[in-house]
PDB file of C-alpha atoms and ligand atoms in Angstrom:
ATOM      1  CA  MET A   1       0.432  -0.610  -0.137  1.00 44.00           C
ATOM      2  CA  THR A   2       1.053   3.135  -0.889  1.00 50.00           C
ATOM      3  CA  THR A   3       1.722   5.653   1.751  1.00 78.00           C
ATOM      4  CA  ILE A   4       1.586   9.183  -0.054  1.00 89.00           C
ATOM      5  CA  PRO A   5      -1.308  10.855   1.204  1.00 90.00           C
ATOM      6  CA  GLN A   6      -4.375  11.684  -0.764  1.00 91.00           C
ATOM      7  CA  SER A   7      -3.646  15.856  -1.211  1.00 92.00           C
ATOM      8  CA  THR A   8      -0.231  15.039  -3.039  1.00 94.00           C
ATOM      9  CA  HIS A   9      -1.923  12.926  -5.635  1.00 95.00           C
ATOM     10  CA  LEU A  10      -4.583  15.935  -6.015  1.00 95.00           C
ATOM     11  CA  HIS A  11      -1.418  18.162  -6.264  1.00 95.00           C
ATOM     12  CA  TYR A  12      -0.009  15.726  -9.448  1.00 97.00           C
ATOM     13  CA  LEU A  13      -3.430  15.204 -10.851  1.00 97.00           C
ATOM     14  CA  ARG A  14      -3.915  18.974 -11.200  1.00 97.00           C
ATOM     15  CA  LEU A  15      -1.051  19.335 -12.845  1.00 98.00           C
ATOM     16  CA  ALA A  16      -1.682  16.246 -15.191  1.00 98.00           C
ATOM     17  CA  LEU A  17      -4.658  18.238 -16.084  1.00 98.00           C
ATOM     18  CA  GLU A  18      -2.325  21.223 -16.894  1.00 98.00           C
ATOM     19  CA  GLN A  19      -1.263  19.530 -19.408  1.00 98.00           C
ATOM     20  CA  ALA A  20      -4.018  17.583 -20.731  1.00 98.00           C
ATOM     21  CA  ARG A  21      -5.306  21.137 -21.610  1.00 97.00           C
ATOM     22  CA  ARG A  22      -2.182  21.674 -23.513  1.00 97.00           C
ATOM     23  CA  SER A  23      -3.239  19.010 -25.565  1.00 97.00           C
ATOM     24  CA  PRO A  24      -4.569  19.858 -29.617  1.00 94.00           C
ATOM     25  CA  PRO A  25      -8.556  19.178 -29.089  1.00 92.00           C
ATOM     26  CA  LYS A  26      -9.458  16.139 -31.760  1.00 88.00           C
ATOM     27  CA  PRO A  27     -12.904  14.412 -32.002  1.00 89.00           C
ATOM     28  CA  THR A  28     -11.015  11.041 -32.071  1.00 86.00           C
ATOM     29  CA  ASN A  29      -9.556  11.948 -29.554  1.00 88.00           C
ATOM     30  CA  TYR A  30      -9.448  12.308 -25.647  1.00 93.00           C
ATOM     31  CA  CYS A  31      -7.353  15.360 -24.376  1.00 96.00           C
ATOM     32  CA  VAL A  32      -5.357  13.915 -21.397  1.00 97.00           C
ATOM     33  CA  GLY A  33      -2.322  14.775 -19.446  1.00 98.00           C
ATOM     34  CA  ALA A  34       0.202  13.085 -17.706  1.00 98.00           C
ATOM     35  CA  VAL A  35       3.054  13.064 -14.803  1.00 98.00           C
ATOM     36  CA  LEU A  36       5.771  11.137 -13.703  1.00 98.00           C
ATOM     37  CA  VAL A  37       6.659  11.949 -10.087  1.00 96.00           C
ATOM     38  CA  LEU A  38       9.508   9.736  -8.019  1.00 95.00           C
ATOM     39  CA  PHE A  39       8.837  10.133  -4.308  1.00 92.00           C
ATOM     40  CA  PRO A  40      11.811   9.161  -2.305  1.00 86.00           C
ATOM     41  CA  ALA A  41      12.169   5.659  -0.221  1.00 76.00           C
ATOM     42  CA  PRO A  42       9.113   5.202   1.794  1.00 58.00           C
ATOM     43  CA  ALA A  43      10.539   6.101   5.383  1.00 51.00           C
ATOM     44  CA  ARG A  44      10.502   9.529   4.199  1.00 47.00           C
ATOM     45  CA  ILE A  45       6.616   9.810   3.685  1.00 49.00           C
ATOM     46  CA  GLY A  46       5.990   7.730   6.364  1.00 49.00           C
ATOM     47  CA  LYS A  47       2.935   8.309   8.743  1.00 49.00           C
ATOM     48  CA  GLU A  48       4.498   9.757  11.080  1.00 50.00           C
ATOM     49  CA  HIS A  49       6.502  12.631   8.730  1.00 49.00           C
ATOM     50  CA  VAL A  50       2.866  12.655   6.790  1.00 48.00           C
ATOM     51  CA  GLN A  51       1.714  13.763  10.479  1.00 46.00           C
ATOM     52  CA  ASP A  52       4.460  16.371  11.938  1.00 47.00           C
ATOM     53  CA  ALA A  53       4.336  18.484   8.336  1.00 47.00           C
ATOM     54  CA  GLU A  54       0.899  17.314   6.544  1.00 49.00           C
ATOM     55  CA  GLU A  55       1.872  20.817   4.796  1.00 46.00           C
ATOM     56  CA  ASP A  56       4.812  20.034   2.976  1.00 50.00           C
ATOM     57  CA  ALA A  57       3.165  16.807   1.427  1.00 48.00           C
ATOM     58  CA  GLU A  58       2.750  18.221  -1.587  1.00 50.00           C
ATOM     59  CA  THR A  59       6.757  19.464  -2.317  1.00 55.00           C
ATOM     60  CA  THR A  60       7.931  16.029  -1.565  1.00 82.00           C
ATOM     61  CA  GLY A  61       7.650  14.601  -4.921  1.00 91.00           C
ATOM     62  CA  THR A  62      10.044  14.971  -7.696  1.00 93.00           C
ATOM     63  CA  MET A  63       7.833  15.176 -11.151  1.00 95.00           C
ATOM     64  CA  LEU A  64       9.955  13.626 -13.905  1.00 96.00           C
ATOM     65  CA  SER A  65       8.287  13.457 -17.112  1.00 97.00           C
ATOM     66  CA  THR A  66       5.177  15.556 -18.446  1.00 98.00           C
ATOM     67  CA  GLY A  67       2.926  14.334 -21.109  1.00 98.00           C
ATOM     68  CA  TYR A  68      -0.220  14.611 -23.048  1.00 98.00           C
ATOM     69  CA  THR A  69      -1.985  13.614 -26.105  1.00 97.00           C
ATOM     70  CA  LEU A  70      -1.048  14.385 -29.537  1.00 97.00           C
ATOM     71  CA  GLU A  71       2.177  15.904 -27.986  1.00 98.00           C
ATOM     72  CA  LEU A  72       4.546  13.913 -30.023  1.00 97.00           C
ATOM     73  CA  GLU A  73       4.440  13.331 -33.284  1.00 95.00           C
ATOM     74  CA  GLY A  74       1.606  10.693 -34.534  1.00 93.00           C
ATOM     75  CA  ASN A  75      -1.405   9.714 -33.012  1.00 92.00           C
ATOM     76  CA  THR A  76       0.471   9.784 -29.545  1.00 95.00           C
ATOM     77  CA  HIS A  77      -1.153   9.372 -26.160  1.00 96.00           C
ATOM     78  CA  ALA A  78      -0.550  11.608 -22.810  1.00 98.00           C
ATOM     79  CA  GLU A  79       1.478   8.426 -21.086  1.00 98.00           C
ATOM     80  CA  GLN A  80       3.282   7.513 -23.918  1.00 97.00           C
ATOM     81  CA  CYS A  81       4.564  10.906 -24.572  1.00 98.00           C
ATOM     82  CA  CYS A  82       5.202  11.002 -20.807  1.00 98.00           C
ATOM     83  CA  LEU A  83       7.700   8.171 -21.091  1.00 97.00           C
ATOM     84  CA  SER A  84       9.172   8.643 -24.704  1.00 97.00           C
ATOM     85  CA  LYS A  85      10.040  11.877 -23.718  1.00 97.00           C
ATOM     86  CA  LEU A  86      12.118  10.720 -20.834  1.00 97.00           C
ATOM     87  CA  ALA A  87      14.239   8.091 -22.498  1.00 96.00           C
ATOM     88  CA  SER A  88      14.789  10.585 -25.029  1.00 95.00           C
ATOM     89  CA  ALA A  89      15.942  12.709 -22.349  1.00 95.00           C
ATOM     90  CA  HIS A  90      17.873  10.567 -21.377  1.00 94.00           C
ATOM     91  CA  ASN A  91      19.169   9.069 -25.202  1.00 94.00           C
ATOM     92  CA  VAL A  92      17.549   5.607 -24.376  1.00 93.00           C
ATOM     93  CA  ASP A  93      14.975   3.711 -26.701  1.00 93.00           C
ATOM     94  CA  ASP A  94      11.453   3.671 -25.104  1.00 92.00           C
ATOM     95  CA  ASP A  95      12.418  -0.398 -24.766  1.00 91.00           C
ATOM     96  CA  SER A  96      15.015   0.430 -22.013  1.00 93.00           C
ATOM     97  CA  ILE A  97      12.988   3.101 -20.136  1.00 94.00           C
ATOM     98  CA  HIS A  98      13.163   0.216 -17.613  1.00 94.00           C
ATOM     99  CA  GLU A  99      17.131   0.311 -16.995  1.00 93.00           C
ATOM    100  CA  LEU A 100      16.298   4.332 -16.341  1.00 92.00           C
ATOM    101  CA  LEU A 101      14.412   4.088 -13.869  1.00 93.00           C
ATOM    102  CA  SER A 102      15.871   0.834 -12.119  1.00 91.00           C
ATOM    103  CA  SER A 103      18.722   3.977 -11.864  1.00 86.00           C
ATOM    104  CA  GLN A 104      15.824   6.475 -10.159  1.00 85.00           C
ATOM    105  CA  ILE A 105      14.307   4.317  -7.733  1.00 85.00           C
ATOM    106  CA  ARG A 106      17.195   2.985  -6.623  1.00 78.00           C
ATOM    107  CA  PRO A 107      20.215   5.229  -6.091  1.00 67.00           C
ATOM    108  CA  ASN A 108      21.982   3.581  -3.671  1.00 66.00           C
ATOM    109  CA  SER A 109      21.759  -0.067  -4.427  1.00 63.00           C
ATOM    110  CA  GLN A 110      23.098  -0.945  -0.859  1.00 59.00           C
ATOM    111  CA  ALA A 111      19.860   0.613   0.929  1.00 61.00           C
ATOM    112  CA  ASP A 112      17.081  -1.479   1.149  1.00 63.00           C
ATOM    113  CA  ASN A 113      14.496   1.437   0.983  1.00 69.00           C
ATOM    114  CA  THR A 114      13.926   2.418  -3.074  1.00 81.00           C
ATOM    115  CA  ASN A 115      12.075   5.231  -4.251  1.00 88.00           C
ATOM    116  CA  THR A 116       8.532   5.334  -5.184  1.00 91.00           C
ATOM    117  CA  LEU A 117       7.527   6.174  -8.958  1.00 95.00           C
ATOM    118  CA  VAL A 118       4.096   7.215  -9.815  1.00 96.00           C
ATOM    119  CA  LEU A 119       2.043   8.135 -12.945  1.00 98.00           C
ATOM    120  CA  TYR A 120      -0.611  10.472 -12.929  1.00 98.00           C
ATOM    121  CA  THR A 121      -2.698  10.045 -15.639  1.00 98.00           C
ATOM    122  CA  THR A 122      -6.177  12.029 -15.558  1.00 97.00           C
ATOM    123  CA  MET A 123      -8.027   9.081 -17.876  1.00 95.00           C
ATOM    124  CA  GLU A 124      -7.466   4.984 -17.013  1.00 94.00           C
ATOM    125  CA  PRO A 125      -4.787   4.457 -19.491  1.00 94.00           C
ATOM    126  CA  CYS A 126      -5.465   2.393 -22.945  1.00 92.00           C
ATOM    127  CA  ILE A 127      -5.136  -0.902 -22.821  1.00 90.00           C
ATOM    128  CA  LEU A 128      -6.135  -1.610 -26.677  1.00 86.00           C
ATOM    129  CA  ARG A 129      -5.419   0.834 -29.251  1.00 87.00           C
ATOM    130  CA  LEU A 130      -7.234   0.428 -32.381  1.00 82.00           C
ATOM    131  CA  SER A 131      -4.478   1.680 -34.528  1.00 83.00           C
ATOM    132  CA  GLY A 132      -2.105  -1.130 -33.353  1.00 86.00           C
ATOM    133  CA  ALA A 133       0.263   1.253 -31.536  1.00 90.00           C
ATOM    134  CA  VAL A 134       1.256  -0.002 -28.241  1.00 94.00           C
ATOM    135  CA  PRO A 135      -1.556   0.528 -25.306  1.00 95.00           C
ATOM    136  CA  CYS A 136      -0.259   2.837 -22.877  1.00 96.00           C
ATOM    137  CA  VAL A 137      -1.294   0.200 -20.300  1.00 96.00           C
ATOM    138  CA  ASP A 138       1.896  -2.309 -21.842  1.00 96.00           C
ATOM    139  CA  ARG A 139       3.924   0.481 -21.902  1.00 97.00           C
ATOM    140  CA  ILE A 140       3.429   1.402 -18.306  1.00 97.00           C
ATOM    141  CA  ILE A 141       3.968  -2.558 -17.573  1.00 97.00           C
ATOM    142  CA  ALA A 142       7.270  -2.917 -19.950  1.00 96.00           C
ATOM    143  CA  ALA A 143       8.136   0.527 -17.813  1.00 96.00           C
ATOM    144  CA  LYS A 144       8.682  -2.221 -14.248  1.00 94.00           C
ATOM    145  CA  TYR A 145       9.359  -0.068 -11.939  1.00 94.00           C
ATOM    146  CA  ILE A 146       6.142   3.316 -11.746  1.00 96.00           C
ATOM    147  CA  ARG A 147       4.846   1.057  -8.640  1.00 94.00           C
ATOM    148  CA  THR A 148       1.193   3.164  -8.542  1.00 96.00           C
ATOM    149  CA  VAL A 149      -1.168   4.473 -11.784  1.00 97.00           C
ATOM    150  CA  VAL A 150      -3.060   7.479 -10.340  1.00 97.00           C
ATOM    151  CA  CYS A 151      -5.881   8.212 -12.296  1.00 96.00           C
ATOM    152  CA  GLY A 152      -8.634  10.757 -12.803  1.00 96.00           C
ATOM    153  CA  VAL A 153     -11.755   9.257 -14.278  1.00 93.00           C
ATOM    154  CA  SER A 154     -11.916   6.231 -15.640  1.00 86.00           C
ATOM    155  CA  GLU A 155     -11.883   5.713 -19.834  1.00 75.00           C
ATOM    156  CA  PRO A 156     -15.511   6.514 -21.131  1.00 72.00           C
ATOM    157  CA  ASP A 157     -16.955   4.183 -23.874  1.00 66.00           C
ATOM    158  CA  THR A 158     -17.177   6.649 -26.362  1.00 62.00           C
ATOM    159  CA  PHE A 159     -14.473   4.932 -28.465  1.00 61.00           C
ATOM    160  CA  VAL A 160     -13.954   1.240 -26.655  1.00 59.00           C
ATOM    161  CA  GLU A 161     -16.523  -0.637 -25.357  1.00 59.00           C
ATOM    162  CA  LYS A 162     -14.915  -1.254 -21.679  1.00 64.00           C
ATOM    163  CA  ASN A 163     -11.359  -0.158 -20.663  1.00 64.00           C
ATOM    164  CA  GLU A 164      -9.910  -3.313 -18.475  1.00 83.00           C
ATOM    165  CA  GLY A 165      -6.755  -1.241 -18.633  1.00 87.00           C
ATOM    166  CA  ARG A 166      -7.224  -1.553 -14.379  1.00 88.00           C
ATOM    167  CA  ALA A 167      -7.197  -4.830 -14.723  1.00 90.00           C
ATOM    168  CA  LYS A 168      -4.135  -5.506 -16.353  1.00 94.00           C
ATOM    169  CA  LEU A 169      -2.018  -3.437 -14.136  1.00 95.00           C
ATOM    170  CA  GLU A 170      -3.175  -4.481 -11.346  1.00 94.00           C
ATOM    171  CA  ALA A 171      -2.433  -8.410 -12.676  1.00 95.00           C
ATOM    172  CA  ASN A 172       0.738  -7.216 -13.314  1.00 96.00           C
ATOM    173  CA  GLY A 173       1.371  -5.240  -9.416  1.00 96.00           C
ATOM    174  CA  ILE A 174       0.522  -1.767  -9.954  1.00 96.00           C
ATOM    175  CA  GLU A 175      -1.717  -0.407  -7.607  1.00 95.00           C
ATOM    176  CA  VAL A 176      -4.377   1.525  -9.470  1.00 94.00           C
ATOM    177  CA  VAL A 177      -5.684   4.499  -7.214  1.00 94.00           C
ATOM    178  CA  ASN A 178      -8.875   6.607  -8.336  1.00 93.00           C
ATOM    179  CA  VAL A 179      -8.722  10.225  -7.058  1.00 94.00           C
ATOM    180  CA  GLY A 180     -11.715  11.893  -7.293  1.00 93.00           C
ATOM    181  CA  GLY A 181     -12.812  15.604  -7.178  1.00 94.00           C
ATOM    182  CA  LEU A 182     -11.359  16.802 -10.775  1.00 96.00           C
ATOM    183  CA  GLU A 183     -13.987  14.336 -13.075  1.00 95.00           C
ATOM    184  CA  GLU A 184     -16.137  17.169 -14.374  1.00 96.00           C
ATOM    185  CA  GLU A 185     -12.856  19.482 -15.322  1.00 97.00           C
ATOM    186  CA  ILE A 186     -10.956  16.499 -16.656  1.00 97.00           C
ATOM    187  CA  LEU A 187     -13.670  14.610 -18.784  1.00 95.00           C
ATOM    188  CA  ARG A 188     -15.007  18.982 -19.896  1.00 96.00           C
ATOM    189  CA  VAL A 189     -10.656  19.209 -20.823  1.00 96.00           C
ATOM    190  CA  ALA A 190     -10.828  15.478 -22.305  1.00 95.00           C
ATOM    191  CA  ARG A 191     -13.878  15.996 -24.590  1.00 94.00           C
ATOM    192  CA  ALA A 192     -12.641  19.818 -25.628  1.00 92.00           C
ATOM    193  CA  GLY A 193     -12.323  18.826 -29.579  1.00 84.00           C
ATOM    194  CA  HIS A 194     -15.917  16.746 -28.919  1.00 87.00           C
ATOM    195  CA  ASP A 195     -19.391  17.509 -30.947  1.00 76.00           C
ATOM    196  CA  THR A 196     -21.365  16.114 -27.496  1.00 60.00           C
TER     197      THR A 196
HETATM  198 ZN1   ZN B   1      -2.867   5.137 -23.948  1.00 53.17          ZN
END
């Protein structure tokens, strides 16, 4: 179980929503935003610490990357852009991102504690892409070290009948947390290019 407080999740989810606003509206896409955040080892974000310094909760993480729908060339998704930009910033292939993340979560190989990687996305990651591109769920699983995915809303059934993304992530040991409070604004931004 994660020890990251809900207020911190909401803070980064809002930053993901800011990313979503930058996505160009398109009738066949949702405008989604994502941010990847590294939290220091659990000892430093444990309950006692949080109770002592609740006001610091929002600043405990380090934002490693951001992304939004259609940010990169092609029909790209937010989570895809977020991971892909991090890979290219470190001159590694998208396929090798797990090696990069491995060094981020365990900066000191002697330490027992590892840092925690959390991916924030305004909408539940996709499990199927009609274009045949690699779905975001599979990219997140391939990245290996993302422990938690925080979503603002589940995917509405406009384009796919039912998104089983959450179940597949959980089956692969990744915690999925839905954080409420921004649903209305997330969906308004997501549907910016839609007729209805
Ligand atoms: Zn996707």
